[in-house]
PDB file of C-alpha atoms in Angstrom:
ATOM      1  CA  UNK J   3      29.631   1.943 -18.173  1.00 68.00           C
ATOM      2  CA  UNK J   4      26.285   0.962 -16.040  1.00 79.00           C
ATOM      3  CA  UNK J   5      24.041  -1.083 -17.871  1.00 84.00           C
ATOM      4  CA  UNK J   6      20.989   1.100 -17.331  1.00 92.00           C
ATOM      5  CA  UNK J   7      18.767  -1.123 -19.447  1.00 88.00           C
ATOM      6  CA  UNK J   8      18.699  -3.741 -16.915  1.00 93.00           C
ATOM      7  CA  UNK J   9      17.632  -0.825 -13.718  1.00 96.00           C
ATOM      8  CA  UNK J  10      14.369  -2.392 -13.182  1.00 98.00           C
ATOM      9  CA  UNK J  11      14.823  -6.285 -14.086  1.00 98.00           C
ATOM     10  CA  UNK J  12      13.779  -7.917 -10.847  1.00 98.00           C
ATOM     11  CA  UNK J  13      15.096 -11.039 -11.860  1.00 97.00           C
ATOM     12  CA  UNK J  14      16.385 -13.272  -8.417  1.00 96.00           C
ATOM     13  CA  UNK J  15      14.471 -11.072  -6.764  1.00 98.00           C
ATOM     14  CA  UNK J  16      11.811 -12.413  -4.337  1.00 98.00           C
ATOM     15  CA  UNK J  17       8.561 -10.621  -3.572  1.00 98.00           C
ATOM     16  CA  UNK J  18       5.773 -10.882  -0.805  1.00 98.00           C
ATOM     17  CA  UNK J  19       2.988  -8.976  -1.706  1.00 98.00           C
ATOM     18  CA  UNK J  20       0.823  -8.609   0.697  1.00 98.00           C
ATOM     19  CA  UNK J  21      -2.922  -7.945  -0.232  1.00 98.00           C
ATOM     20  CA  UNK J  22      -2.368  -9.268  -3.257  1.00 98.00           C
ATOM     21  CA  UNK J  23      -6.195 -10.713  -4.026  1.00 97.00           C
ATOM     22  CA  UNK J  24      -7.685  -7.777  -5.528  1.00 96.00           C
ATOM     23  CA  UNK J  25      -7.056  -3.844  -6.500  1.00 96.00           C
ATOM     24  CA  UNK J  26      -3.513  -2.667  -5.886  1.00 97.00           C
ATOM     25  CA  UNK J  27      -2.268  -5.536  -4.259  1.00 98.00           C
ATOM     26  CA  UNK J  28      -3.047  -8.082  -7.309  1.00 98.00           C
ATOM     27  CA  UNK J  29      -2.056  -5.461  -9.624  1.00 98.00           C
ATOM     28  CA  UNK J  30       1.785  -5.200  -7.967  1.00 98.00           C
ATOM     29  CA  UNK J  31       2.040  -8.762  -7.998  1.00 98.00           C
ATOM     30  CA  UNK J  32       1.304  -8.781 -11.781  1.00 98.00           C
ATOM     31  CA  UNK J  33       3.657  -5.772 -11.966  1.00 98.00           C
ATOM     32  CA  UNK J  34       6.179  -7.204  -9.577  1.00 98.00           C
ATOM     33  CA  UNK J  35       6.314 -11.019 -11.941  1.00 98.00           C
ATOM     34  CA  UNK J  36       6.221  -8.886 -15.352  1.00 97.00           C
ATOM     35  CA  UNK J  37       9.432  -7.737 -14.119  1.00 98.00           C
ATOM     36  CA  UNK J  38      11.313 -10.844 -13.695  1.00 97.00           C
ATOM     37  CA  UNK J  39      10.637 -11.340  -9.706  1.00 98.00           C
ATOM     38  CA  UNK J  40       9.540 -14.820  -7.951  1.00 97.00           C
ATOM     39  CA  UNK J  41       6.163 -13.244  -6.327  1.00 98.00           C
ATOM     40  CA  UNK J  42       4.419 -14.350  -3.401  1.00 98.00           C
ATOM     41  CA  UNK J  43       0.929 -13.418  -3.059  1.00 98.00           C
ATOM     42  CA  UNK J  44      -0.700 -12.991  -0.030  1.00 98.00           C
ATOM     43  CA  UNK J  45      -4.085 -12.682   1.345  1.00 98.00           C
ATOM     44  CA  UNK J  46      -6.621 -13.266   3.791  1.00 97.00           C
ATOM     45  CA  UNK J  47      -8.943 -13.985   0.640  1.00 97.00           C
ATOM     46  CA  UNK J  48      -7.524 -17.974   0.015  1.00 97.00           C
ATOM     47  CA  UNK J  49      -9.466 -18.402  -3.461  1.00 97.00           C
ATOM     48  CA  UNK J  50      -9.221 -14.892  -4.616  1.00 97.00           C
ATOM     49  CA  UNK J  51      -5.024 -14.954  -4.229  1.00 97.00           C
ATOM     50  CA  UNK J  52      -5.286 -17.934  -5.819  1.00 96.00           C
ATOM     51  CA  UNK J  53      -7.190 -16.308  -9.149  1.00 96.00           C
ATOM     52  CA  UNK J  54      -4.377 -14.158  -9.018  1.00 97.00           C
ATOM     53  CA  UNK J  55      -1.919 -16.808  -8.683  1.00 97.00           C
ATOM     54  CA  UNK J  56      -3.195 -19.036 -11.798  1.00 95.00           C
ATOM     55  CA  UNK J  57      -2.381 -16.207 -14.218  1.00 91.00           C
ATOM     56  CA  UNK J  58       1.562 -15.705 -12.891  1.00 95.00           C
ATOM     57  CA  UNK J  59       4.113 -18.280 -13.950  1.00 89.00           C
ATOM     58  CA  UNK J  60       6.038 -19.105 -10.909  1.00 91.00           C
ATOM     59  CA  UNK J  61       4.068 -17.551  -8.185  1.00 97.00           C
ATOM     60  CA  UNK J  62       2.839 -18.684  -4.802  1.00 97.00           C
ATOM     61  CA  UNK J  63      -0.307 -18.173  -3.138  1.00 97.00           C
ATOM     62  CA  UNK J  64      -0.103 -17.682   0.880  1.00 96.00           C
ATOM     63  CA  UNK J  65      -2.777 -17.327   3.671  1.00 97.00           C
ATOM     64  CA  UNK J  66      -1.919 -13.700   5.237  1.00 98.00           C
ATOM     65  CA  UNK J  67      -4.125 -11.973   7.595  1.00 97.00           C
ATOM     66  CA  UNK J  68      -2.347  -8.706   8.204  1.00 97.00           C
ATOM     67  CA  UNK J  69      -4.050  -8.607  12.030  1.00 96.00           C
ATOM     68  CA  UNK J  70      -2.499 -11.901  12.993  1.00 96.00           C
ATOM     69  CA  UNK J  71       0.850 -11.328  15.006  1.00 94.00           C
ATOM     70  CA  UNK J  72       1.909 -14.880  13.703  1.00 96.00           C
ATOM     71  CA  UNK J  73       1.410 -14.142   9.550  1.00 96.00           C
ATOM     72  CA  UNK J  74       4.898 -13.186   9.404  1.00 96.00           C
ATOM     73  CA  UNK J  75       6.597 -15.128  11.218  1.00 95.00           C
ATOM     74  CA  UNK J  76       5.082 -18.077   9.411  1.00 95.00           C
ATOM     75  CA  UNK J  77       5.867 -16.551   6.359  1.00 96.00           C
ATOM     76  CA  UNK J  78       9.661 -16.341   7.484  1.00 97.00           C
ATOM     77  CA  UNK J  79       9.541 -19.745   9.040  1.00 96.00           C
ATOM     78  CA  UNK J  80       8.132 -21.299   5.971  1.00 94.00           C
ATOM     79  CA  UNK J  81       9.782 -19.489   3.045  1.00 94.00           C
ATOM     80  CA  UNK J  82      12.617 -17.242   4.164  1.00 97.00           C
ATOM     81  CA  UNK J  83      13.366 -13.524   3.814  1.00 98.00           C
ATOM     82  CA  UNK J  84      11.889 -11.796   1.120  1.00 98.00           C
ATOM     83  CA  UNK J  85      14.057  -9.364  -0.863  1.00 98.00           C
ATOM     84  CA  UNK J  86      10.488  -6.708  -1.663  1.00 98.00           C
ATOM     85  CA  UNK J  87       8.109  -6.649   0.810  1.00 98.00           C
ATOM     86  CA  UNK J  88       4.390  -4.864  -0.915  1.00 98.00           C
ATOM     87  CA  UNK J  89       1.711  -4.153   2.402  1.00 98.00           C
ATOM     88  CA  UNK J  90      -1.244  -2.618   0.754  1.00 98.00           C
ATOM     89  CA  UNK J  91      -3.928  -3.700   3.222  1.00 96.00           C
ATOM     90  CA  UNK J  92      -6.189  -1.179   4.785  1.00 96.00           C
ATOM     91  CA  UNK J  93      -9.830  -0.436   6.108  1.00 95.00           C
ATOM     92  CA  UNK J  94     -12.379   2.274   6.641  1.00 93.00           C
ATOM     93  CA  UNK J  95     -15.006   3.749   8.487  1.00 94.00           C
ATOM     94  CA  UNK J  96     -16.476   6.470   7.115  1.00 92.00           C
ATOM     95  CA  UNK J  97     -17.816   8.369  10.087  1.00 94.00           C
ATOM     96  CA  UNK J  98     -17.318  12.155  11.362  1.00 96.00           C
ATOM     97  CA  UNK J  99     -15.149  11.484  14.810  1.00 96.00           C
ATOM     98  CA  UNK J 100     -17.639  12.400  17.209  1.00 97.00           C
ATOM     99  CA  UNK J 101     -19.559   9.213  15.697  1.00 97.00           C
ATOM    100  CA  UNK J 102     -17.268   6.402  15.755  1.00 97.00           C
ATOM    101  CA  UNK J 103     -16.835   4.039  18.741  1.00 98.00           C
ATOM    102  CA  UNK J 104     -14.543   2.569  20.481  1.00 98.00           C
ATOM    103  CA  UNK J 105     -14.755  -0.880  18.683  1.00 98.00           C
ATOM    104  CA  UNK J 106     -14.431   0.840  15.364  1.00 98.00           C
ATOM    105  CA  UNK J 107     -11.680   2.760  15.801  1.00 98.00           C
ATOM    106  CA  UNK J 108      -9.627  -0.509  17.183  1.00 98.00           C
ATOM    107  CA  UNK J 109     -10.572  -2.070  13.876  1.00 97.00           C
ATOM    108  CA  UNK J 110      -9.236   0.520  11.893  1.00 98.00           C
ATOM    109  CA  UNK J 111      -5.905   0.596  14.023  1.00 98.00           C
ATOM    110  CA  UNK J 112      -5.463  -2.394  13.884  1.00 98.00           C
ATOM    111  CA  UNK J 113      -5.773  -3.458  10.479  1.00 97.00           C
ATOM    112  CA  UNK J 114      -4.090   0.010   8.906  1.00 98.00           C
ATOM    113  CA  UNK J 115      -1.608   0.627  11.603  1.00 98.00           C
ATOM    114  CA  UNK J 116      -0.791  -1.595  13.606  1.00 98.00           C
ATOM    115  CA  UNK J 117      -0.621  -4.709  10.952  1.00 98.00           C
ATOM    116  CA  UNK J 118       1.634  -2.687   9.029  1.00 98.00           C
ATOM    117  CA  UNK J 119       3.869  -2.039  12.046  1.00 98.00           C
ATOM    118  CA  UNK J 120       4.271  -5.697  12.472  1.00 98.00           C
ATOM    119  CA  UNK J 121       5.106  -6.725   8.584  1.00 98.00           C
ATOM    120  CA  UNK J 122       7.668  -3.234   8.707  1.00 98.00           C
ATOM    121  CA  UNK J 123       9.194  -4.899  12.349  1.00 98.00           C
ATOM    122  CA  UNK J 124       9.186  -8.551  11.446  1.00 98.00           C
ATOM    123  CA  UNK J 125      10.172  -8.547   7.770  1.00 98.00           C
ATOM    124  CA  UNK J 126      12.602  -5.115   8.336  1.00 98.00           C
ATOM    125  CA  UNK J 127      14.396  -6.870  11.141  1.00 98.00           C
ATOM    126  CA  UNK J 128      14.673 -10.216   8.877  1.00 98.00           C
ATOM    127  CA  UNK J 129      15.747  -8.029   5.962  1.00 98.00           C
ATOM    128  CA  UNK J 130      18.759  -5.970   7.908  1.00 98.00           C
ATOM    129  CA  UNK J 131      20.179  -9.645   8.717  1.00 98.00           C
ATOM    130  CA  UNK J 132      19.880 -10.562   5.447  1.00 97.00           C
ATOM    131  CA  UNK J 133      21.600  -7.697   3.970  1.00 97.00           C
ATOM    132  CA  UNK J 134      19.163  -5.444   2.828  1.00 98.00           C
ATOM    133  CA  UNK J 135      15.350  -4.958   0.661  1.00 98.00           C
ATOM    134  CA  UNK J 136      12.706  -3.022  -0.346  1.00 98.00           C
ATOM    135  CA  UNK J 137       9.927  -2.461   2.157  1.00 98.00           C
ATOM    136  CA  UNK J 138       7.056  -0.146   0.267  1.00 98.00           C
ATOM    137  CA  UNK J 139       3.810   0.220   2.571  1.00 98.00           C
ATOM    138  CA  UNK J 140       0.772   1.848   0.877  1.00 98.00           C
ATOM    139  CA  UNK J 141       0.095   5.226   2.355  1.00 98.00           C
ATOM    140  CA  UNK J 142      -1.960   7.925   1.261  1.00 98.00           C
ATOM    141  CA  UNK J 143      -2.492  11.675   0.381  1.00 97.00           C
ATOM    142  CA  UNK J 144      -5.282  11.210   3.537  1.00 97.00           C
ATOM    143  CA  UNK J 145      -1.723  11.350   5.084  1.00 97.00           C
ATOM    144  CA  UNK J 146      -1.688  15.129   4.804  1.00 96.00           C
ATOM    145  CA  UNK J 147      -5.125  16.452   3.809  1.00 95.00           C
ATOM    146  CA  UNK J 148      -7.890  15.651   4.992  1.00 94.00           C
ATOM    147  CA  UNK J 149     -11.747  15.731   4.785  1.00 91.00           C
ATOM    148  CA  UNK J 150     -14.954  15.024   6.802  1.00 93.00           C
ATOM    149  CA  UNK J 151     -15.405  11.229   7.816  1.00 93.00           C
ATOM    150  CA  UNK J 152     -11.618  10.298   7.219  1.00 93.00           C
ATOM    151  CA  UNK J 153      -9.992  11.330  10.796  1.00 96.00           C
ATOM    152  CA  UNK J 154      -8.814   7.495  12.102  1.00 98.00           C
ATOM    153  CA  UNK J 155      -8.010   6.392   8.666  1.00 97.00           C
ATOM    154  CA  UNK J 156      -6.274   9.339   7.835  1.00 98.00           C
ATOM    155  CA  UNK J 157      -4.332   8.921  11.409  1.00 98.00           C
ATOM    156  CA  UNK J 158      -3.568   5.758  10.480  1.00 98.00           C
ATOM    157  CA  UNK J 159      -1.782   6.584   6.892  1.00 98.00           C
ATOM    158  CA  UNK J 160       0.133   9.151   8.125  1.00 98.00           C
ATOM    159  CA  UNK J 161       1.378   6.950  10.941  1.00 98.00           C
ATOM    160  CA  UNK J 162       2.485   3.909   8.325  1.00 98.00           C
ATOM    161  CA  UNK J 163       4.402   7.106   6.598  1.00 98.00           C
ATOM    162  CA  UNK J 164       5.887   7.834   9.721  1.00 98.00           C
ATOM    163  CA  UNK J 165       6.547   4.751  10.571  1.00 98.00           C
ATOM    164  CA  UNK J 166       8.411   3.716   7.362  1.00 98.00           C
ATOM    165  CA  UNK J 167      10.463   6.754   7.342  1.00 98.00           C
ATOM    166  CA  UNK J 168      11.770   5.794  10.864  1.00 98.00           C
ATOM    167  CA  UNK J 169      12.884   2.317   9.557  1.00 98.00           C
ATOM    168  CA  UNK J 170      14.562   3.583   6.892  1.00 98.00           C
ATOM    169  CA  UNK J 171      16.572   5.704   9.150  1.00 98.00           C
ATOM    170  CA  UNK J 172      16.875   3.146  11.923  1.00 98.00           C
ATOM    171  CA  UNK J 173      18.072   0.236   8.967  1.00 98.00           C
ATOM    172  CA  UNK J 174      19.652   2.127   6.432  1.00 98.00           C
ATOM    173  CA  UNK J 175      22.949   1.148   7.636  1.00 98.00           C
ATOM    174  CA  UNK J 176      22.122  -2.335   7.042  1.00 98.00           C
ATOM    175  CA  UNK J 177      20.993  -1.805   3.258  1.00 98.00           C
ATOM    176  CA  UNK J 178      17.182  -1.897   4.039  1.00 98.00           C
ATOM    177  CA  UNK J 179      15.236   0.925   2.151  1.00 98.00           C
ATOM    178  CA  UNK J 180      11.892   1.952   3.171  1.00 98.00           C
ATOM    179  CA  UNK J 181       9.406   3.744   1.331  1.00 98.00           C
ATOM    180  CA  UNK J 182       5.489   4.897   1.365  1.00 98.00           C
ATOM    181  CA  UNK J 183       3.204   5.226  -1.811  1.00 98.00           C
ATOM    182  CA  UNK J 184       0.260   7.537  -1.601  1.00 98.00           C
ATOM    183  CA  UNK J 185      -2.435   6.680  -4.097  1.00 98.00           C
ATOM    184  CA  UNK J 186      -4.844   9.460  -4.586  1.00 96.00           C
ATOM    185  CA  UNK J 187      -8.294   7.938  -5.531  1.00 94.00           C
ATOM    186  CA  UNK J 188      -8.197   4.966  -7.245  1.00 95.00           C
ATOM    187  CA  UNK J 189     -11.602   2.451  -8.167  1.00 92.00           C
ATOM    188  CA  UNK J 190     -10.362  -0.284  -5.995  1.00 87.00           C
ATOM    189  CA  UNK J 191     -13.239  -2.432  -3.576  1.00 80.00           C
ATOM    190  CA  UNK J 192     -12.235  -0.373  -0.791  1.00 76.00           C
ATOM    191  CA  UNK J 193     -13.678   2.885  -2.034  1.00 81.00           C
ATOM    192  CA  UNK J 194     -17.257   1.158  -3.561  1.00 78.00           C
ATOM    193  CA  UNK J 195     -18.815   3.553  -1.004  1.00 79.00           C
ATOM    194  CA  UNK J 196     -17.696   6.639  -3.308  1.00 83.00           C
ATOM    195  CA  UNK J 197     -17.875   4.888  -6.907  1.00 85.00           C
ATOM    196  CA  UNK J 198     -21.709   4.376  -6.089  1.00 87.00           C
ATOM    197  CA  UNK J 199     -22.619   7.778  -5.703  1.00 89.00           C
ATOM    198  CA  UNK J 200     -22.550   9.652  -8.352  1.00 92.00           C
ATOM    199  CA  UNK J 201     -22.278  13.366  -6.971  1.00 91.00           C
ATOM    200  CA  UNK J 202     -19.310  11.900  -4.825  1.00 90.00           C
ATOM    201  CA  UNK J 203     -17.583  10.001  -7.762  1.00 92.00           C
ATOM    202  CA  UNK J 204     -18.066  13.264 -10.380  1.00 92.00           C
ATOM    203  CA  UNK J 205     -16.082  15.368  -7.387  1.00 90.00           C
ATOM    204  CA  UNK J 206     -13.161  13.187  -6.694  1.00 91.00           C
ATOM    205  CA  UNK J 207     -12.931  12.690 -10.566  1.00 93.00           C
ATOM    206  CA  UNK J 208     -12.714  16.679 -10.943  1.00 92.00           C
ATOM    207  CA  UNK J 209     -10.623  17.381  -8.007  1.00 92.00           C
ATOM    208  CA  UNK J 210      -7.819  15.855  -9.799  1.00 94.00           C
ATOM    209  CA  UNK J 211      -5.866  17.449 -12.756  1.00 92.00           C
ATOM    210  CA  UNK J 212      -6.408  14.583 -14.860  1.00 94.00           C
ATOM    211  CA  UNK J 213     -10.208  14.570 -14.580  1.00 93.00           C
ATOM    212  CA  UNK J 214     -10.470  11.006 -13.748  1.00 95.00           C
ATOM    213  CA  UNK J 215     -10.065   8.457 -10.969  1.00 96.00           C
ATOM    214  CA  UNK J 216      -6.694   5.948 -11.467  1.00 96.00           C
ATOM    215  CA  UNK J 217      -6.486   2.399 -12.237  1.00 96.00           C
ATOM    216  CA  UNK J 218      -5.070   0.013  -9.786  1.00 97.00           C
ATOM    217  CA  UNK J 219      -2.286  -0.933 -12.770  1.00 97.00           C
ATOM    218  CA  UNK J 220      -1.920   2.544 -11.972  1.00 98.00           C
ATOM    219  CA  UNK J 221       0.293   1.902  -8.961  1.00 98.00           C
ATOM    220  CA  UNK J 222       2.742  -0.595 -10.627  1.00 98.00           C
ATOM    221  CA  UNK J 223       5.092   1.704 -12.121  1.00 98.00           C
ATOM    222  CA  UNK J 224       5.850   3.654  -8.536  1.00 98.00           C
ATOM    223  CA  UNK J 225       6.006  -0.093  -7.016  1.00 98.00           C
ATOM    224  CA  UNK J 226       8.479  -1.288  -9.642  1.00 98.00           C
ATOM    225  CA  UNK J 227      10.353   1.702  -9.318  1.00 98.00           C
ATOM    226  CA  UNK J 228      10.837   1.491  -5.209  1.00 98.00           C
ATOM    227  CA  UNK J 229      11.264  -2.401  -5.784  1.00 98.00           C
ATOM    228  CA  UNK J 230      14.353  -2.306  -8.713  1.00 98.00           C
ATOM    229  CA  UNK J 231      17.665  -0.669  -8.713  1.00 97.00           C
ATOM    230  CA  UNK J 232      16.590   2.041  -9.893  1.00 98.00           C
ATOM    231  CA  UNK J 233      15.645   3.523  -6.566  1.00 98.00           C
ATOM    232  CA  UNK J 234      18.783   2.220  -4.964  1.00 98.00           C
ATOM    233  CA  UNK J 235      19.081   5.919  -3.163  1.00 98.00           C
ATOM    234  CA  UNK J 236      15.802   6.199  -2.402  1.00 98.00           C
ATOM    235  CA  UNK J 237      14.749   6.195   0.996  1.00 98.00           C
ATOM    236  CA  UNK J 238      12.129   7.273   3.287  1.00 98.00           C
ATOM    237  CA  UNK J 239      10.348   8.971   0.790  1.00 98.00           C
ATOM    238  CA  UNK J 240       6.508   9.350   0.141  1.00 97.00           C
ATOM    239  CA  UNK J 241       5.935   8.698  -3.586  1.00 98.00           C
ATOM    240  CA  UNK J 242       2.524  10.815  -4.431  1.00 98.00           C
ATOM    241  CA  UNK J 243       0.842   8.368  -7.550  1.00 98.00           C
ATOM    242  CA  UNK J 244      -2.973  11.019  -7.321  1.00 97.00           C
ATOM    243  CA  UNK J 245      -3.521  12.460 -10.759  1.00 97.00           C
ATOM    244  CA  UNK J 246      -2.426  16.203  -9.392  1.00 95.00           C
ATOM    245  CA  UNK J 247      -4.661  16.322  -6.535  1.00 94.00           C
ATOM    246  CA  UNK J 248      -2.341  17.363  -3.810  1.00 95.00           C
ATOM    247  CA  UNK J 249      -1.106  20.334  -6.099  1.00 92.00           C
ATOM    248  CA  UNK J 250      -4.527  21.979  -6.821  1.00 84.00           C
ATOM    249  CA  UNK J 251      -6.944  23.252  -4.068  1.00 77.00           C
ATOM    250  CA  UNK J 252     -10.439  22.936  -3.935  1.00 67.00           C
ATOM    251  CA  UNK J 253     -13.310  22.448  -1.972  1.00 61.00           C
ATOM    252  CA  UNK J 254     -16.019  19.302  -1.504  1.00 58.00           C
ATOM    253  CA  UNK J 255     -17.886  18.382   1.950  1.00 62.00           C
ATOM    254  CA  UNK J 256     -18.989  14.671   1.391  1.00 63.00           C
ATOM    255  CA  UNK J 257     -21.823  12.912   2.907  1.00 69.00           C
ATOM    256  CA  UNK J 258     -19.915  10.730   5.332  1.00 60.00           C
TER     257      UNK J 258
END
């Protein structure tokens, strides 16, 4: 009989989360350790990883910068192949596409989509000859719907989802699963922009059937989930984590 007490325990497991000194990414490291796994947090931000850190028996605190080629393969070099690999970094710029240059839309491609193409190449290759993991990038529902002001960004999140649903048909064979989370709108540094206006805030809040914004602790539960054994036939697959708002329609034109 399967011991289905024992389908999330993450215990052996190792853990890079990357992104892990504020919002979601802290908040899956806490997650990730709560469940039994050895968790190492990673982040461009040195002291605020290691304010993370201090509060998680066990854990490590790494220098990552997600738009350095040579992050991961230091991170290989130094501590070996992770078993879950957590990418949650991204940036914006919220501008209508006839107003953003050339410089910003690198920046945005090159944090969102092409960092997360090197962590899903370098750690997915590492993981298929190692057996197998858990790669879980942070999309979005900007991934299918869109609004004014989000066109690179939302480029960029549905090419992670695309991206992630190739590995996991390209490494499935050699037990690596692959898997995108879309957040809806969650208070998290990266959308201060929204949280300080009011009219903005109140509309996102309504938009979703729960009538509120989420929590970055929020996320854990769909990390956890794609993490443990109890996704073990889940692959490719875009987990939706937004209060309802992809199943409701309705109308807002903001600022941006």
């Amino acid at each position: 009989m399967e011991d289905f007490g024992r389908l999330f325990d993450l215990t052996g497991k190792r853990a890079l989360v990357i992104g892990a000194g504020s919002g979601i990414g802290a908040a899956s490291a806490q997650g990730l350790a709560a469940f039994g796994a050895q968790v190492w947090c990673a982040d461009i931000n040195d002291a605020a990883v290691e304010g993370v850190v201090k509060d998680l028996p066990g854990a490590e605190g790494l220098h990552f910068d997600i738009a350095d080629a040579s992050s991961s393969a230091n991170v290989l070099s130094t501590l070996g192949t992770p078993d879950i690999v957590v990418s949650t970094p991204a940036i914006n710029v919220r501008k209508r596409l006839a107003e953003v240059s050339d410089e910003e839309f690198d920046r945005v491609i090159e944090i969102n989509l092409k960092g997360n193409f090197r962590v899903m190449r370098d750690f997915g290759r590492a993981m298929a000859a190692n057996g197998g993991g858990s790669m879980i990038a942070f999309s979005s529902i900007r991934a299918q719907v869109v609004e004014p002001g989000q066109g690179v960004y939302a480029a960029t999140k549905a090419g992670v989802l695309q991206m992630l649903k190739v590995l996991a048909a390209e490494l499935g064979p050699q037990g690596v699963r692959a898997n995108a989370i879309a957040p809806g709108v969650v208070e998290t540094p990266l959308t201060a922009q929204i949280k300080n206006d009011q009219r903005w805030y109140e509309a996102y809040r309504d938009k979703t059937m729960l009538g509120r914004w989420a929590q970055p602790s929020e996320m854990v539960g769909a990390v956890v989930f794609l993490a443990s054994e109890a996704s073990s036939y889940v692959t490719g697959s875009y987990l939706v984590v937004d209060g309802g708002w992809l199943a409701a329609d309705g109308r807002f034109t903001p600022p941006a």
